[in-house]
């Protein structure tokens, strides 16, 4: 009889322990799946520096630019910069191409602009080297105007 009572008590404890564990697993709230939201991410860090390449340029200015869901960041004109990027479909070559109607000297004092981050969900790492500040101002867009 003593063994029967002990076996029943042990069985009851195991059943209650199992029920309590499964009840906790069911009652625990599931972590929400992390989603990107409605918009593809568009977060960029833009820099302007002196030097002839990204590797040896001295960064003079840097800003952040976020374009989704609203234009923001430390960029002085985020709405204009985001609008220009959208109009160019994120093509930085279109944005940085110098205009041919401006006359500049032929001196070599290179200015490097870079864009790193994500544009509409795609990784971006862009570099463009202007011959000098005059050429840069000739091709300057609101994206790199800071």
mmCIF file with all atom_site columns, C-alpha atoms in Angstrom:
data_model
loop_
_atom_site.group_PDB
_atom_site.id
_atom_site.type_symbol
_atom_site.label_atom_id
_atom_site.label_alt_id
_atom_site.label_comp_id
_atom_site.label_asym_id
_atom_site.label_entity_id
_atom_site.label_seq_id
_atom_site.pdbx_PDB_ins_code
_atom_site.Cartn_x
_atom_site.Cartn_y
_atom_site.Cartn_z
_atom_site.occupancy
_atom_site.B_iso_or_equiv
_atom_site.pdbx_formal_charge
_atom_site.auth_seq_id
_atom_site.auth_comp_id
_atom_site.auth_asym_id
_atom_site.auth_atom_id
_atom_site.pdbx_PDB_model_num
ATOM 1   C CA . UNK A 1 1   ? 0.000  0.000  0.000   1.00 0.00 ? 1   UNK A CA 1
ATOM 2   C CA . UNK A 1 2   ? 2.834  2.325  0.864   1.00 0.00 ? 2   UNK A CA 1
ATOM 3   C CA . UNK A 1 3   ? 4.402  1.756  -2.567  1.00 0.00 ? 3   UNK A CA 1
ATOM 4   C CA . UNK A 1 4   ? 1.090  2.331  -4.315  1.00 0.00 ? 4   UNK A CA 1
ATOM 5   C CA . UNK A 1 5   ? 0.550  5.667  -2.572  1.00 0.00 ? 5   UNK A CA 1
ATOM 6   C CA . UNK A 1 6   ? 4.092  6.752  -3.379  1.00 0.00 ? 6   UNK A CA 1
ATOM 7   C CA . UNK A 1 7   ? 3.688  5.736  -7.026  1.00 0.00 ? 7   UNK A CA 1
ATOM 8   C CA . UNK A 1 8   ? 0.401  7.633  -7.283  1.00 0.00 ? 8   UNK A CA 1
ATOM 9   C CA . UNK A 1 9   ? 1.972  10.715 -5.680  1.00 0.00 ? 9   UNK A CA 1
ATOM 10  C CA . UNK A 1 10  ? 4.986  10.532 -8.033  1.00 0.00 ? 10  UNK A CA 1
ATOM 11  C CA . UNK A 1 11  ? 2.724  10.052 -11.074 1.00 0.00 ? 11  UNK A CA 1
ATOM 12  C CA . UNK A 1 12  ? 0.541  12.970 -10.012 1.00 0.00 ? 12  UNK A CA 1
ATOM 13  C CA . UNK A 1 13  ? 3.599  15.174 -9.542  1.00 0.00 ? 13  UNK A CA 1
ATOM 14  C CA . UNK A 1 14  ? 4.929  14.266 -12.997 1.00 0.00 ? 14  UNK A CA 1
ATOM 15  C CA . UNK A 1 15  ? 1.564  14.931 -14.659 1.00 0.00 ? 15  UNK A CA 1
ATOM 16  C CA . UNK A 1 16  ? 1.127  18.260 -12.858 1.00 0.00 ? 16  UNK A CA 1
ATOM 17  C CA . UNK A 1 17  ? 4.704  19.247 -13.672 1.00 0.00 ? 17  UNK A CA 1
ATOM 18  C CA . UNK A 1 18  ? 4.157  18.452 -17.344 1.00 0.00 ? 18  UNK A CA 1
ATOM 19  C CA . UNK A 1 19  ? 0.889  20.377 -17.418 1.00 0.00 ? 19  UNK A CA 1
ATOM 20  C CA . UNK A 1 20  ? 2.466  23.363 -15.687 1.00 0.00 ? 20  UNK A CA 1
ATOM 21  C CA . UNK A 1 21  ? 5.378  23.398 -18.145 1.00 0.00 ? 21  UNK A CA 1
ATOM 22  C CA . UNK A 1 22  ? 3.146  23.130 -21.195 1.00 0.00 ? 22  UNK A CA 1
ATOM 23  C CA . UNK A 1 23  ? 0.771  25.738 -19.791 1.00 0.00 ? 23  UNK A CA 1
ATOM 24  C CA . UNK A 1 24  ? 3.674  28.134 -19.339 1.00 0.00 ? 24  UNK A CA 1
ATOM 25  C CA . UNK A 1 25  ? 4.867  27.487 -22.887 1.00 0.00 ? 25  UNK A CA 1
ATOM 26  C CA . UNK A 1 26  ? 1.401  28.199 -24.253 1.00 0.00 ? 26  UNK A CA 1
ATOM 27  C CA . UNK A 1 27  ? 0.812  31.190 -21.990 1.00 0.00 ? 27  UNK A CA 1
ATOM 28  C CA . UNK A 1 28  ? 4.158  32.843 -22.807 1.00 0.00 ? 28  UNK A CA 1
ATOM 29  C CA . UNK A 1 29  ? 3.621  35.520 -25.459 1.00 0.00 ? 29  UNK A CA 1
ATOM 30  C CA . UNK A 1 30  ? 5.405  34.865 -28.709 1.00 0.00 ? 30  UNK A CA 1
ATOM 31  C CA . UNK A 1 31  ? 7.982  37.437 -29.734 1.00 0.00 ? 31  UNK A CA 1
ATOM 32  C CA . UNK A 1 32  ? 6.715  39.459 -32.671 1.00 0.00 ? 32  UNK A CA 1
ATOM 33  C CA . UNK A 1 33  ? 8.573  38.812 -35.893 1.00 0.00 ? 33  UNK A CA 1
ATOM 34  C CA . UNK A 1 34  ? 10.806 41.717 -36.751 1.00 0.00 ? 34  UNK A CA 1
ATOM 35  C CA . UNK A 1 35  ? 9.731  43.219 -40.035 1.00 0.00 ? 35  UNK A CA 1
ATOM 36  C CA . UNK A 1 36  ? 11.069 46.018 -42.143 1.00 0.00 ? 36  UNK A CA 1
ATOM 37  C CA . UNK A 1 37  ? 7.728  47.764 -42.062 1.00 0.00 ? 37  UNK A CA 1
ATOM 38  C CA . UNK A 1 38  ? 6.037  49.158 -45.120 1.00 0.00 ? 38  UNK A CA 1
ATOM 39  C CA . UNK A 1 39  ? 9.119  50.841 -46.541 1.00 0.00 ? 39  UNK A CA 1
ATOM 40  C CA . UNK A 1 40  ? 12.474 49.531 -47.649 1.00 0.00 ? 40  UNK A CA 1
ATOM 41  C CA . UNK A 1 41  ? 15.198 51.072 -45.485 1.00 0.00 ? 41  UNK A CA 1
ATOM 42  C CA . UNK A 1 42  ? 17.033 54.112 -46.826 1.00 0.00 ? 42  UNK A CA 1
ATOM 43  C CA . UNK A 1 43  ? 19.725 55.245 -44.401 1.00 0.00 ? 43  UNK A CA 1
ATOM 44  C CA . UNK A 1 44  ? 22.925 56.864 -45.661 1.00 0.00 ? 44  UNK A CA 1
ATOM 45  C CA . UNK A 1 45  ? 26.063 58.445 -44.267 1.00 0.00 ? 45  UNK A CA 1
ATOM 46  C CA . UNK A 1 46  ? 27.429 61.085 -46.641 1.00 0.00 ? 46  UNK A CA 1
ATOM 47  C CA . UNK A 1 47  ? 30.932 62.568 -46.426 1.00 0.00 ? 47  UNK A CA 1
ATOM 48  C CA . UNK A 1 48  ? 33.016 65.230 -48.151 1.00 0.00 ? 48  UNK A CA 1
ATOM 49  C CA . UNK A 1 49  ? 36.782 65.188 -47.800 1.00 0.00 ? 49  UNK A CA 1
ATOM 50  C CA . UNK A 1 50  ? 40.092 66.212 -49.334 1.00 0.00 ? 50  UNK A CA 1
ATOM 51  C CA . UNK A 1 51  ? 42.207 63.597 -51.034 1.00 0.00 ? 51  UNK A CA 1
ATOM 52  C CA . UNK A 1 52  ? 42.445 61.678 -54.269 1.00 0.00 ? 52  UNK A CA 1
ATOM 53  C CA . UNK A 1 53  ? 40.719 58.493 -53.069 1.00 0.00 ? 53  UNK A CA 1
ATOM 54  C CA . UNK A 1 54  ? 38.457 57.181 -50.343 1.00 0.00 ? 54  UNK A CA 1
ATOM 55  C CA . UNK A 1 55  ? 41.397 55.435 -48.707 1.00 0.00 ? 55  UNK A CA 1
ATOM 56  C CA . UNK A 1 56  ? 43.484 58.561 -48.113 1.00 0.00 ? 56  UNK A CA 1
ATOM 57  C CA . UNK A 1 57  ? 40.883 61.341 -48.023 1.00 0.00 ? 57  UNK A CA 1
ATOM 58  C CA . UNK A 1 58  ? 40.593 63.474 -44.910 1.00 0.00 ? 58  UNK A CA 1
ATOM 59  C CA . UNK A 1 59  ? 36.900 63.761 -44.107 1.00 0.00 ? 59  UNK A CA 1
ATOM 60  C CA . UNK A 1 60  ? 35.919 67.395 -43.570 1.00 0.00 ? 60  UNK A CA 1
ATOM 61  C CA . UNK A 1 61  ? 32.160 67.011 -43.187 1.00 0.00 ? 61  UNK A CA 1
ATOM 62  C CA . UNK A 1 62  ? 29.776 64.102 -42.630 1.00 0.00 ? 62  UNK A CA 1
ATOM 63  C CA . UNK A 1 63  ? 25.996 63.872 -42.277 1.00 0.00 ? 63  UNK A CA 1
ATOM 64  C CA . UNK A 1 64  ? 23.333 61.215 -41.979 1.00 0.00 ? 64  UNK A CA 1
ATOM 65  C CA . UNK A 1 65  ? 20.327 61.017 -44.282 1.00 0.00 ? 65  UNK A CA 1
ATOM 66  C CA . UNK A 1 66  ? 17.227 58.891 -43.815 1.00 0.00 ? 66  UNK A CA 1
ATOM 67  C CA . UNK A 1 67  ? 14.563 58.928 -46.519 1.00 0.00 ? 67  UNK A CA 1
ATOM 68  C CA . UNK A 1 68  ? 11.968 56.419 -45.326 1.00 0.00 ? 68  UNK A CA 1
ATOM 69  C CA . UNK A 1 69  ? 9.284  56.848 -44.150 1.00 0.00 ? 69  UNK A CA 1
ATOM 70  C CA . UNK A 1 70  ? 10.049 60.583 -43.919 1.00 0.00 ? 70  UNK A CA 1
ATOM 71  C CA . UNK A 1 71  ? 13.156 62.584 -44.748 1.00 0.00 ? 71  UNK A CA 1
ATOM 72  C CA . UNK A 1 72  ? 15.317 63.162 -41.678 1.00 0.00 ? 72  UNK A CA 1
ATOM 73  C CA . UNK A 1 73  ? 18.864 63.052 -40.351 1.00 0.00 ? 73  UNK A CA 1
ATOM 74  C CA . UNK A 1 74  ? 21.619 65.566 -39.707 1.00 0.00 ? 74  UNK A CA 1
ATOM 75  C CA . UNK A 1 75  ? 21.617 66.650 -43.376 1.00 0.00 ? 75  UNK A CA 1
ATOM 76  C CA . UNK A 1 76  ? 20.678 70.364 -43.578 1.00 0.00 ? 76  UNK A CA 1
ATOM 77  C CA . UNK A 1 77  ? 18.083 69.768 -46.332 1.00 0.00 ? 77  UNK A CA 1
ATOM 78  C CA . UNK A 1 78  ? 16.907 66.150 -46.013 1.00 0.00 ? 78  UNK A CA 1
ATOM 79  C CA . UNK A 1 79  ? 13.679 66.618 -48.009 1.00 0.00 ? 79  UNK A CA 1
ATOM 80  C CA . UNK A 1 80  ? 15.488 68.081 -51.027 1.00 0.00 ? 80  UNK A CA 1
ATOM 81  C CA . UNK A 1 81  ? 18.258 65.464 -50.871 1.00 0.00 ? 81  UNK A CA 1
ATOM 82  C CA . UNK A 1 82  ? 15.781 62.579 -50.650 1.00 0.00 ? 82  UNK A CA 1
ATOM 83  C CA . UNK A 1 83  ? 13.691 64.028 -53.495 1.00 0.00 ? 83  UNK A CA 1
ATOM 84  C CA . UNK A 1 84  ? 16.805 64.279 -55.661 1.00 0.00 ? 84  UNK A CA 1
ATOM 85  C CA . UNK A 1 85  ? 17.821 60.702 -54.868 1.00 0.00 ? 85  UNK A CA 1
ATOM 86  C CA . UNK A 1 86  ? 14.318 59.456 -55.671 1.00 0.00 ? 86  UNK A CA 1
ATOM 87  C CA . UNK A 1 87  ? 14.286 61.374 -58.969 1.00 0.00 ? 87  UNK A CA 1
ATOM 88  C CA . UNK A 1 88  ? 17.633 59.771 -59.886 1.00 0.00 ? 88  UNK A CA 1
ATOM 89  C CA . UNK A 1 89  ? 16.368 56.331 -58.754 1.00 0.00 ? 89  UNK A CA 1
ATOM 90  C CA . UNK A 1 90  ? 19.268 56.208 -56.293 1.00 0.00 ? 90  UNK A CA 1
ATOM 91  C CA . UNK A 1 91  ? 21.891 56.552 -59.063 1.00 0.00 ? 91  UNK A CA 1
ATOM 92  C CA . UNK A 1 92  ? 24.697 58.559 -57.478 1.00 0.00 ? 92  UNK A CA 1
ATOM 93  C CA . UNK A 1 93  ? 26.508 58.871 -60.845 1.00 0.00 ? 93  UNK A CA 1
ATOM 94  C CA . UNK A 1 94  ? 23.614 60.988 -62.096 1.00 0.00 ? 94  UNK A CA 1
ATOM 95  C CA . UNK A 1 95  ? 23.776 63.165 -59.009 1.00 0.00 ? 95  UNK A CA 1
ATOM 96  C CA . UNK A 1 96  ? 27.547 63.751 -59.011 1.00 0.00 ? 96  UNK A CA 1
ATOM 97  C CA . UNK A 1 97  ? 28.161 64.281 -62.741 1.00 0.00 ? 97  UNK A CA 1
ATOM 98  C CA . UNK A 1 98  ? 29.667 67.760 -63.255 1.00 0.00 ? 98  UNK A CA 1
ATOM 99  C CA . UNK A 1 99  ? 27.741 70.212 -65.389 1.00 0.00 ? 99  UNK A CA 1
ATOM 100 C CA . UNK A 1 100 ? 29.623 71.163 -68.535 1.00 0.00 ? 100 UNK A CA 1
ATOM 101 C CA . UNK A 1 101 ? 28.522 74.810 -68.649 1.00 0.00 ? 101 UNK A CA 1
ATOM 102 C CA . UNK A 1 102 ? 30.771 75.980 -65.792 1.00 0.00 ? 102 UNK A CA 1
ATOM 103 C CA . UNK A 1 103 ? 34.375 77.026 -66.385 1.00 0.00 ? 103 UNK A CA 1
ATOM 104 C CA . UNK A 1 104 ? 36.896 75.846 -63.809 1.00 0.00 ? 104 UNK A CA 1
ATOM 105 C CA . UNK A 1 105 ? 40.673 75.862 -63.565 1.00 0.00 ? 105 UNK A CA 1
ATOM 106 C CA . UNK A 1 106 ? 42.582 72.665 -64.289 1.00 0.00 ? 106 UNK A CA 1
ATOM 107 C CA . UNK A 1 107 ? 44.281 72.519 -60.880 1.00 0.00 ? 107 UNK A CA 1
ATOM 108 C CA . UNK A 1 108 ? 44.429 69.168 -59.089 1.00 0.00 ? 108 UNK A CA 1
ATOM 109 C CA . UNK A 1 109 ? 43.147 69.608 -55.541 1.00 0.00 ? 109 UNK A CA 1
ATOM 110 C CA . UNK A 1 110 ? 40.853 66.572 -55.293 1.00 0.00 ? 110 UNK A CA 1
ATOM 111 C CA . UNK A 1 111 ? 37.647 66.468 -53.278 1.00 0.00 ? 111 UNK A CA 1
ATOM 112 C CA . UNK A 1 112 ? 36.121 63.072 -52.492 1.00 0.00 ? 112 UNK A CA 1
ATOM 113 C CA . UNK A 1 113 ? 32.430 62.527 -51.743 1.00 0.00 ? 113 UNK A CA 1
ATOM 114 C CA . UNK A 1 114 ? 31.139 59.217 -50.389 1.00 0.00 ? 114 UNK A CA 1
ATOM 115 C CA . UNK A 1 115 ? 27.788 57.637 -49.661 1.00 0.00 ? 115 UNK A CA 1
ATOM 116 C CA . UNK A 1 116 ? 27.549 54.512 -47.506 1.00 0.00 ? 116 UNK A CA 1
ATOM 117 C CA . UNK A 1 117 ? 24.506 52.727 -46.170 1.00 0.00 ? 117 UNK A CA 1
ATOM 118 C CA . UNK A 1 118 ? 21.282 51.379 -47.621 1.00 0.00 ? 118 UNK A CA 1
ATOM 119 C CA . UNK A 1 119 ? 19.111 52.860 -50.358 1.00 0.00 ? 119 UNK A CA 1
ATOM 120 C CA . UNK A 1 120 ? 15.664 51.278 -50.760 1.00 0.00 ? 120 UNK A CA 1
ATOM 121 C CA . UNK A 1 121 ? 16.844 48.033 -49.221 1.00 0.00 ? 121 UNK A CA 1
ATOM 122 C CA . UNK A 1 122 ? 20.068 47.723 -51.243 1.00 0.00 ? 122 UNK A CA 1
ATOM 123 C CA . UNK A 1 123 ? 23.570 48.209 -49.861 1.00 0.00 ? 123 UNK A CA 1
ATOM 124 C CA . UNK A 1 124 ? 25.330 51.331 -51.170 1.00 0.00 ? 124 UNK A CA 1
ATOM 125 C CA . UNK A 1 125 ? 29.026 52.180 -51.126 1.00 0.00 ? 125 UNK A CA 1
ATOM 126 C CA . UNK A 1 126 ? 29.726 55.036 -53.529 1.00 0.00 ? 126 UNK A CA 1
ATOM 127 C CA . UNK A 1 127 ? 32.759 57.254 -54.057 1.00 0.00 ? 127 UNK A CA 1
ATOM 128 C CA . UNK A 1 128 ? 33.332 60.103 -56.510 1.00 0.00 ? 128 UNK A CA 1
ATOM 129 C CA . UNK A 1 129 ? 36.439 62.261 -56.815 1.00 0.00 ? 129 UNK A CA 1
ATOM 130 C CA . UNK A 1 130 ? 36.165 65.811 -58.163 1.00 0.00 ? 130 UNK A CA 1
ATOM 131 C CA . UNK A 1 131 ? 39.318 67.447 -59.545 1.00 0.00 ? 131 UNK A CA 1
ATOM 132 C CA . UNK A 1 132 ? 38.884 70.506 -57.322 1.00 0.00 ? 132 UNK A CA 1
ATOM 133 C CA . UNK A 1 133 ? 36.273 72.452 -55.373 1.00 0.00 ? 133 UNK A CA 1
ATOM 134 C CA . UNK A 1 134 ? 35.196 74.460 -58.440 1.00 0.00 ? 134 UNK A CA 1
ATOM 135 C CA . UNK A 1 135 ? 34.344 71.287 -60.345 1.00 0.00 ? 135 UNK A CA 1
ATOM 136 C CA . UNK A 1 136 ? 32.550 69.963 -57.282 1.00 0.00 ? 136 UNK A CA 1
ATOM 137 C CA . UNK A 1 137 ? 30.399 73.098 -57.005 1.00 0.00 ? 137 UNK A CA 1
ATOM 138 C CA . UNK A 1 138 ? 29.614 72.804 -60.733 1.00 0.00 ? 138 UNK A CA 1
ATOM 139 C CA . UNK A 1 139 ? 28.214 69.324 -60.181 1.00 0.00 ? 139 UNK A CA 1
ATOM 140 C CA . UNK A 1 140 ? 26.919 69.916 -56.692 1.00 0.00 ? 140 UNK A CA 1
ATOM 141 C CA . UNK A 1 141 ? 23.547 68.517 -55.877 1.00 0.00 ? 141 UNK A CA 1
ATOM 142 C CA . UNK A 1 142 ? 21.477 68.950 -52.765 1.00 0.00 ? 142 UNK A CA 1
ATOM 143 C CA . UNK A 1 143 ? 22.583 65.465 -51.674 1.00 0.00 ? 143 UNK A CA 1
ATOM 144 C CA . UNK A 1 144 ? 26.208 66.513 -51.099 1.00 0.00 ? 144 UNK A CA 1
ATOM 145 C CA . UNK A 1 145 ? 25.496 70.159 -50.264 1.00 0.00 ? 145 UNK A CA 1
ATOM 146 C CA . UNK A 1 146 ? 26.301 70.314 -46.578 1.00 0.00 ? 146 UNK A CA 1
#
